[in-house]
Each structure stands twice: as C-alpha cells, then as structure tokens.
Coordinates of N, CA and C in Angstrom, one line a residue:
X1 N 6.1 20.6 6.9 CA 6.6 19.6 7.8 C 7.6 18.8 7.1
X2 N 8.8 18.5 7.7 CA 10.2 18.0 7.1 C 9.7 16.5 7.3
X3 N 10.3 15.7 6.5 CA 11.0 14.3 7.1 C 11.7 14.3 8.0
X4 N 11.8 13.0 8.4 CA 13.0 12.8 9.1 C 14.1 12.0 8.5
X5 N 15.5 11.9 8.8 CA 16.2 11.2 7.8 C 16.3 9.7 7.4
X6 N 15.2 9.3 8.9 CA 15.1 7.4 8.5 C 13.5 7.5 7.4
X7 N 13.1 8.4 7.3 CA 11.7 8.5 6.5 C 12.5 8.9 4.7
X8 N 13.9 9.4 5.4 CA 14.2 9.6 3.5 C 15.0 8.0 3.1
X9 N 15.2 7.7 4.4 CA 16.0 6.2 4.2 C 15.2 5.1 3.7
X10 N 13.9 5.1 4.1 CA 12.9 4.2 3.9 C 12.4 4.2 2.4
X11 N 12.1 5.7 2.2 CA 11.6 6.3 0.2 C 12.7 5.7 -0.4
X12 N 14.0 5.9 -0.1 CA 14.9 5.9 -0.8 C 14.9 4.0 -1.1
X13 N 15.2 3.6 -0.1 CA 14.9 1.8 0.1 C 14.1 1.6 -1.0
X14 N 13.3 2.2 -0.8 CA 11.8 1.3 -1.8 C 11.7 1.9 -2.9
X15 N 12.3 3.1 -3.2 CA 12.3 3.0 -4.6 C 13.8 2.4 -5.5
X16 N 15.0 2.1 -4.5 CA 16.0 1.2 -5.0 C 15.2 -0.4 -5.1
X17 N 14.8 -0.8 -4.7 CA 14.0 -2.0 -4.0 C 12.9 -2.3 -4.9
X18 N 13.4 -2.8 -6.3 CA 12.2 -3.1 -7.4 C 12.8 -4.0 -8.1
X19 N 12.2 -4.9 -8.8 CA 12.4 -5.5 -9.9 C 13.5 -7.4 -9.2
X20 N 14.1 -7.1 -10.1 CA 15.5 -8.3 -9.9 C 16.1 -8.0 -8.3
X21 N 16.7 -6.5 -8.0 CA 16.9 -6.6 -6.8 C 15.8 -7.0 -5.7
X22 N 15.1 -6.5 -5.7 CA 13.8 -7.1 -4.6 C 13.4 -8.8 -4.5
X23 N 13.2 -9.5 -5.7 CA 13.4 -10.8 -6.0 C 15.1 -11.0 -5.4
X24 N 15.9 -10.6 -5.3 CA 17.2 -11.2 -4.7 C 16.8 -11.1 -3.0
X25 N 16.6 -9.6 -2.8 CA 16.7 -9.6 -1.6 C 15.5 -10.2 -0.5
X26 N 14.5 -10.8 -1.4 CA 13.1 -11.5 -1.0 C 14.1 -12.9 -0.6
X27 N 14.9 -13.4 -2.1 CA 15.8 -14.9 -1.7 C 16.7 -14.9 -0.1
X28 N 17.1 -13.5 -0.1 CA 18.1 -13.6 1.3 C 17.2 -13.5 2.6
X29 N 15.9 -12.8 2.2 CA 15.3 -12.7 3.5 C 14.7 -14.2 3.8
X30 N 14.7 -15.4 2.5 CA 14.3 -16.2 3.1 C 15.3 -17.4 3.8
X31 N 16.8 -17.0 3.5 CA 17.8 -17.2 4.0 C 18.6 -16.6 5.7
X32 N 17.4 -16.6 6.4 CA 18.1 -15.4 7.6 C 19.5 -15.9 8.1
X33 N 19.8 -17.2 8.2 CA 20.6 -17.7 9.0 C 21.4 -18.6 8.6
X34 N 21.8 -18.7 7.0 CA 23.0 -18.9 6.3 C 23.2 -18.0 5.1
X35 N 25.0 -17.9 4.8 CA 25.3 -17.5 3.8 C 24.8 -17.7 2.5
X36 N 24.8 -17.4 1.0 CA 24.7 -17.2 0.2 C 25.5 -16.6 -0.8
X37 N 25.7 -17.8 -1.6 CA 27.2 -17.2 -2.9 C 26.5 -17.1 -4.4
X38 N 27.3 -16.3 -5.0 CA 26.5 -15.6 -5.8 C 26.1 -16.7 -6.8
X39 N 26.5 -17.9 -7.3 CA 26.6 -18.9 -8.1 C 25.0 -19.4 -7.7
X40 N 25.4 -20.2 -6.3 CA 23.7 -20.3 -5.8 C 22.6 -19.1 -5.6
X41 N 23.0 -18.2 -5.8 CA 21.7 -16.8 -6.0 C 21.6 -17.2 -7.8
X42 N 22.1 -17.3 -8.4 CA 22.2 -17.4 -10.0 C 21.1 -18.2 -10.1
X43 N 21.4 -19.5 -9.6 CA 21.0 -20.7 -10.1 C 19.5 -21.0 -9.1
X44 N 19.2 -20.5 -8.4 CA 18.1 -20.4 -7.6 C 16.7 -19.4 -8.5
X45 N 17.3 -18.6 -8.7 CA 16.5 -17.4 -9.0 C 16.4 -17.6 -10.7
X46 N 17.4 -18.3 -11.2 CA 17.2 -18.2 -12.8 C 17.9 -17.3 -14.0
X47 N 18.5 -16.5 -13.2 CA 19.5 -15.7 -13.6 C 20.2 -16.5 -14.8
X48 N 20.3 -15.4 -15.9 CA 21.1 -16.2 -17.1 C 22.6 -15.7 -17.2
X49 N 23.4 -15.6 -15.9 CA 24.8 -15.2 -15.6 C 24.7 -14.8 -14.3
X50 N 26.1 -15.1 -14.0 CA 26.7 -14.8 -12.2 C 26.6 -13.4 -12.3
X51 N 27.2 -12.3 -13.4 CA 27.2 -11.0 -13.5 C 25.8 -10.0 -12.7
X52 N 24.9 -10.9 -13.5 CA 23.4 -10.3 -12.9 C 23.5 -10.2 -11.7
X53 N 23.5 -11.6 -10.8 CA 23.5 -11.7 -9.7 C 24.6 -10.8 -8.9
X54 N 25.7 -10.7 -9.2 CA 26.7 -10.0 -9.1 C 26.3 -8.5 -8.6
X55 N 25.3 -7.8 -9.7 CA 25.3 -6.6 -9.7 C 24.1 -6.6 -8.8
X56 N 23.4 -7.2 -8.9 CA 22.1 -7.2 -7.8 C 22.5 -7.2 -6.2
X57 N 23.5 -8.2 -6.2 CA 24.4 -8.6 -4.4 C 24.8 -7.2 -4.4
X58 N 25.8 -6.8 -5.1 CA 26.4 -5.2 -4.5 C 25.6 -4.5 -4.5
X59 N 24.4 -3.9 -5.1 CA 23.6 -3.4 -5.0 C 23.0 -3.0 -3.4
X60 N 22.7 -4.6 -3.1 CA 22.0 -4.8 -1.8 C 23.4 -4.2 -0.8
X61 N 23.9 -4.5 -1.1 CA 25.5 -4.0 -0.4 C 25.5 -2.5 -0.1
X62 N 25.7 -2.0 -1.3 CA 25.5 -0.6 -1.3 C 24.2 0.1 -0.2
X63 N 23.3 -0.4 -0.8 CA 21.9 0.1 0.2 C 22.0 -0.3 1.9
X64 N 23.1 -1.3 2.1 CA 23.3 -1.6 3.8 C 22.5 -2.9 4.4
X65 N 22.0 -3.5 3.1 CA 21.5 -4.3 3.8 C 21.6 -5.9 3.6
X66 N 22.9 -6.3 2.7 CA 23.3 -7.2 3.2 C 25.0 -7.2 3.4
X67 N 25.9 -8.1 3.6 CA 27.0 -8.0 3.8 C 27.8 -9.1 3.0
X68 N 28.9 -8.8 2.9 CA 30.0 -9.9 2.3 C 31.4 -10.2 3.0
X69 N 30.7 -11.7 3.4 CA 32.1 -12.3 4.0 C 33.2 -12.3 3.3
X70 N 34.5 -12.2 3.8 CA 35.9 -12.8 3.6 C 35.8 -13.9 2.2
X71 N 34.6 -14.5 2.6 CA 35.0 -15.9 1.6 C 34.5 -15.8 0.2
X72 N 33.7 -14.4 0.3 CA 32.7 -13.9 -0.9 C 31.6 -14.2 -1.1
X73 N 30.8 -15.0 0.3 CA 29.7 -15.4 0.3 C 28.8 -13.5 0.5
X74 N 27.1 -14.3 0.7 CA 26.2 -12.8 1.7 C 25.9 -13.6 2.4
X75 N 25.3 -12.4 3.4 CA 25.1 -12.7 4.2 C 23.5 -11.7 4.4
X76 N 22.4 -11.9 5.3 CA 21.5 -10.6 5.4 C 22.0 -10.2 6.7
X77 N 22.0 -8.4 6.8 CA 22.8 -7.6 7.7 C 21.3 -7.1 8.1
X78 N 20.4 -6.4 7.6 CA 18.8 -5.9 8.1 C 18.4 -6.0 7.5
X79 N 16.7 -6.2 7.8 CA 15.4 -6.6 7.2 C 14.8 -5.2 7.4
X80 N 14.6 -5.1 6.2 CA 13.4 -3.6 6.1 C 12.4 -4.1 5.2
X81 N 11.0 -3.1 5.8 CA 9.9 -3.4 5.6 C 9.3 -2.3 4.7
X82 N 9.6 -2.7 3.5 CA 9.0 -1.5 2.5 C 8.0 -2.3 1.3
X83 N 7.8 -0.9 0.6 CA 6.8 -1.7 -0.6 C 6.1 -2.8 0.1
X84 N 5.9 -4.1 -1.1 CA 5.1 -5.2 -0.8 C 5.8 -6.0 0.4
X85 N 6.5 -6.0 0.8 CA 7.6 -6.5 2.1 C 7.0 -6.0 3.4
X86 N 5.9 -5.0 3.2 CA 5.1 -4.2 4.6 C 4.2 -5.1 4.9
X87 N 3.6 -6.5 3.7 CA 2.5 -6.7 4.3 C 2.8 -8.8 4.3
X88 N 4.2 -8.5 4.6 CA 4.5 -10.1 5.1 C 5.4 -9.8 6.1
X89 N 5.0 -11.2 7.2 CA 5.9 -11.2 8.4 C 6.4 -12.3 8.1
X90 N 7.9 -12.8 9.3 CA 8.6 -14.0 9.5 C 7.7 -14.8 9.9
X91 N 7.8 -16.1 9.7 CA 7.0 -17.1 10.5 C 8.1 -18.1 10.0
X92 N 9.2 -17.9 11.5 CA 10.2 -18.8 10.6 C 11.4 -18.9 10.2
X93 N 11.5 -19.4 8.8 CA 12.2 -19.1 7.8 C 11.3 -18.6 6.8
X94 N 10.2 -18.4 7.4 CA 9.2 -18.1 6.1 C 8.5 -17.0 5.9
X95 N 8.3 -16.3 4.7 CA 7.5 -15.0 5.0 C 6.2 -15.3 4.1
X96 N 5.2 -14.6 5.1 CA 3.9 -15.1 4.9 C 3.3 -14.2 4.8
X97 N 1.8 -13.7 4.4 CA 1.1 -12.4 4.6 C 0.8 -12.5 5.5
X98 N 0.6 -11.1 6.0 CA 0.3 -10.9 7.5 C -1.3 -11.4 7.5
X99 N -2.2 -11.3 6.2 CA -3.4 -11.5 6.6 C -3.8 -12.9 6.8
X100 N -2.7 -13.9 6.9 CA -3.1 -15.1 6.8 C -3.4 -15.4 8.0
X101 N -3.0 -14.5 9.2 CA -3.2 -15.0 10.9 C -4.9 -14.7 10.8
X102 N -4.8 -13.6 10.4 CA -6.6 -12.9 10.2 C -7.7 -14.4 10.1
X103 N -7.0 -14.4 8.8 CA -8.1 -15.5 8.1 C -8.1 -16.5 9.0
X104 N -7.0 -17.8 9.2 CA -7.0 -18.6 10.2 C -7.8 -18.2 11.4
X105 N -7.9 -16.8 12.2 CA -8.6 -16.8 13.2 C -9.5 -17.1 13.4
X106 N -10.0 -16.3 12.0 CA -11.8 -16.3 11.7 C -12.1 -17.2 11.4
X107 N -11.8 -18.0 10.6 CA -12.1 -18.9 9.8 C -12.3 -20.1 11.3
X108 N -11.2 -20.4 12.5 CA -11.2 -21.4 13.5 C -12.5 -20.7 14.3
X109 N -12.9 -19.5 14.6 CA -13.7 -19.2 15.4 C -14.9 -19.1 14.5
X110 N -15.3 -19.3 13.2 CA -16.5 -19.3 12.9 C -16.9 -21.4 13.0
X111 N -15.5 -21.9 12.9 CA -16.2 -23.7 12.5 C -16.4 -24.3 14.1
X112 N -15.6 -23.9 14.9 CA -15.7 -23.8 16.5 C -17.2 -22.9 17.0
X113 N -17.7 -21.8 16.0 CA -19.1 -21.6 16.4 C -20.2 -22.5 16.0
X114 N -19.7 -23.0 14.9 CA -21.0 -24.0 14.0 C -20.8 -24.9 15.0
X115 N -19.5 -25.7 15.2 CA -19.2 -27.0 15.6 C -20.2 -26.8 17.2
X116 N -20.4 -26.1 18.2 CA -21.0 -25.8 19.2 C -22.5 -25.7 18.5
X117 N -22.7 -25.0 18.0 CA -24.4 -24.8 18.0 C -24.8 -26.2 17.5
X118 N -23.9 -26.6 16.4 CA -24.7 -28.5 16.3 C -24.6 -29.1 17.5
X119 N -23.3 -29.1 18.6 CA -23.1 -30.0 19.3 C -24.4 -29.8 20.5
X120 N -24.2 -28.2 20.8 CA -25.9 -28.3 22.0 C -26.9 -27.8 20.8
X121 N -27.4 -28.1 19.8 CA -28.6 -28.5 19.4 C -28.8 -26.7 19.3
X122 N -28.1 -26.0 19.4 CA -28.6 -23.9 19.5 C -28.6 -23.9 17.8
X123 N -29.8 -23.2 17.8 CA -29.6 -22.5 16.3 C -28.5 -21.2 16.3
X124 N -27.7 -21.6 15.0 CA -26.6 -19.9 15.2 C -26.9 -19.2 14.6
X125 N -26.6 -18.1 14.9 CA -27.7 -16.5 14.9 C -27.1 -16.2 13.3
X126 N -28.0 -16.0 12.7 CA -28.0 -15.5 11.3 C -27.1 -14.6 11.1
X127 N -26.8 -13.4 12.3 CA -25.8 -12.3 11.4 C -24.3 -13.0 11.9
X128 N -24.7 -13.7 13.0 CA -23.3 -13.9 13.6 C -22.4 -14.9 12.2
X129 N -23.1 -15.8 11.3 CA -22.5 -16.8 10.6 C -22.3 -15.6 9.3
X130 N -23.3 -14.4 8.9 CA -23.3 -14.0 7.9 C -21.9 -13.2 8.2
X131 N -21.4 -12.5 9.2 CA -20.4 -12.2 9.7 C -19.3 -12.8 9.2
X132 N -19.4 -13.8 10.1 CA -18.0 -14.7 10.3 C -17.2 -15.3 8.5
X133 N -18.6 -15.5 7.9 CA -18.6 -16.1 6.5 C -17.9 -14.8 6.0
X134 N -18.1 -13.3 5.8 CA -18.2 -12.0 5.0 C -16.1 -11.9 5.6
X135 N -16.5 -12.1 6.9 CA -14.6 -12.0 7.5 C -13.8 -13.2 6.8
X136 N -14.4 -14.6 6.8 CA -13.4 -15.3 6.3 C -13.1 -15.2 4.9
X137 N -14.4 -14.7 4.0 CA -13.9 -14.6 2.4 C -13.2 -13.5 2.1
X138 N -13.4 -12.2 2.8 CA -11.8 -11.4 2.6 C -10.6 -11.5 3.2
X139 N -10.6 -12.0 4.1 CA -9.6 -12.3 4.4 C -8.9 -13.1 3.9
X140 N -9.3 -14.3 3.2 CA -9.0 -14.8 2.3 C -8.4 -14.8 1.0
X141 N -9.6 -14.2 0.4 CA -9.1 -12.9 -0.9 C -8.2 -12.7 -0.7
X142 N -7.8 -11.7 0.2 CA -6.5 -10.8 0.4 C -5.2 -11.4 1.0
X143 N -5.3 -12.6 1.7 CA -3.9 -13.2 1.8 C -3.8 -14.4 0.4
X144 N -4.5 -14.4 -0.6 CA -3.9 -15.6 -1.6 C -3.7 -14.0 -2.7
X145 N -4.3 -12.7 -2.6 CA -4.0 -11.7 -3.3 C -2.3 -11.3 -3.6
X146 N -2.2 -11.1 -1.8 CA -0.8 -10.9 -1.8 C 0.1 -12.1 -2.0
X147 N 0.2 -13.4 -1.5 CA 0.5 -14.8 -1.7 C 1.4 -14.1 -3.3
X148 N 0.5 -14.0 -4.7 CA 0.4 -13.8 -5.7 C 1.2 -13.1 -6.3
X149 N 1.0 -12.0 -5.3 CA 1.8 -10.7 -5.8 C 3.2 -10.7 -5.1
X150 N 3.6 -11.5 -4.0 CA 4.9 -11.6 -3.8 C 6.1 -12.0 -5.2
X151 N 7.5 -11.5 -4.4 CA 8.3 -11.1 -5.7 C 8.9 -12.7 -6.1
X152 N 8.9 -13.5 -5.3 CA 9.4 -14.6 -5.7 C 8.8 -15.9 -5.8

C-alpha cells in the first residue's frame, strides 16, 4: 500500500521539524496574528546571534510554512500538526494540551458529584468516586506530562 503525497509531506515535516527549528516554529505558532523579525525571534528564544535565527526562519520558509514580508519580517503561512504539535490545540493565542479539556471535565464533574451528594445528604457510590478520582489523576499526569515536554 503506497502513501499518499500529503502522508510523504507530513514524514517529511516532522522529521525537518526537530530541535531549534521546532522551538522557532512553536514561537510563531504562538504568534498567529502578528509579524515577527528575526532580531525579536533572537532575543526571545535566546539565540546567541541573528544568523541562527536567520537559518532557522528560512528554514521554516523552505518547508512552506512561514512567509516573509517586503519589510523582512515572518509571518505564520500554515499550522501543521506533527510530532509533539499532534497533542496541543489553539486555545487562543495559546497552545495547550489537548488533555487539559479531559482533565477539567472530569475533574468539574467529579466535585459537582461530591458537591450534590453532600448537598441532598446521598451517600456517593464507591466506584462512581473511585472512577472519577482514577480519570482525574491521569488525566492529569498526562496534560502537566506534555505541558513538560513541549519545545518551548
């Protein structure tokens, strides 16, 4: 069974899409809706020369997914979701794990179950708290995991 050519576009993405470049293009995705010059990519990120940043911008260039204005600023042109970038969404200007909606759910519907069983006097059912408790501590875990492991 072949690929298809956005499945070699995607391999290809994420294995360009490591290290310094990824940390750049994490800074522009958290930039959706202004420019960025390469001075302020330098000095944001830590870079010990404009050159680095330099080579990292065209980089992203090359791959199609950001652009360069007239004035020499970037700009972000597409958002692709590869590598560790699969398991955060926009919320925003912000990218978050996706497991953080999880957690918040469970976590509001287990204190909304306590907060009811104290309020009418119900005992809550043993599996239902051992449940809710077992869902909010992985969920948990696994959005301060990735939190962690993001590139910037």
């Amino acid at each position: 069974m072949s690929k298809t050519p956005h499945e070699f576009d995607l391999a290809f993405l994420e294995s360009a899409l490591k290290g310094k470049t990824l940390i750049v293009y994490w800074y522009l995705l958290q930039q959706p809706t202004h420019t960025v010059g390469i001075r302020e990519v330098q000095r944001a990120l830590g870079f010990s020369s404009p050159s680095i940043a330099v080579h990292h911008l065209e980089k992203l260039q090359d791959l199609g997914l950001i652009r360069k204005k007239g004035t020499g600023e970037y700009f972000l042109e597409e958002e692709v979701k590869v590598g560790i970038l699969r398991f955060f969404t926009r919320m925003g200007r912000f990218l978050v794990p996706r497991y953080l909606f999880y957690s918040v759910l469970f976590s509001t519907t287990l204190t909304a179950y306590l907060t009811l069983c104290v309020l009418y006097r119900i005992t809550p059912s043993f599996y239902t708290v051992m449940f809710g408790l077992i869902a909010v501590v992985i969920f948990w875990v696994e959005t301060f995991r990735l939190w962690r492991a993001k590139p910037f």
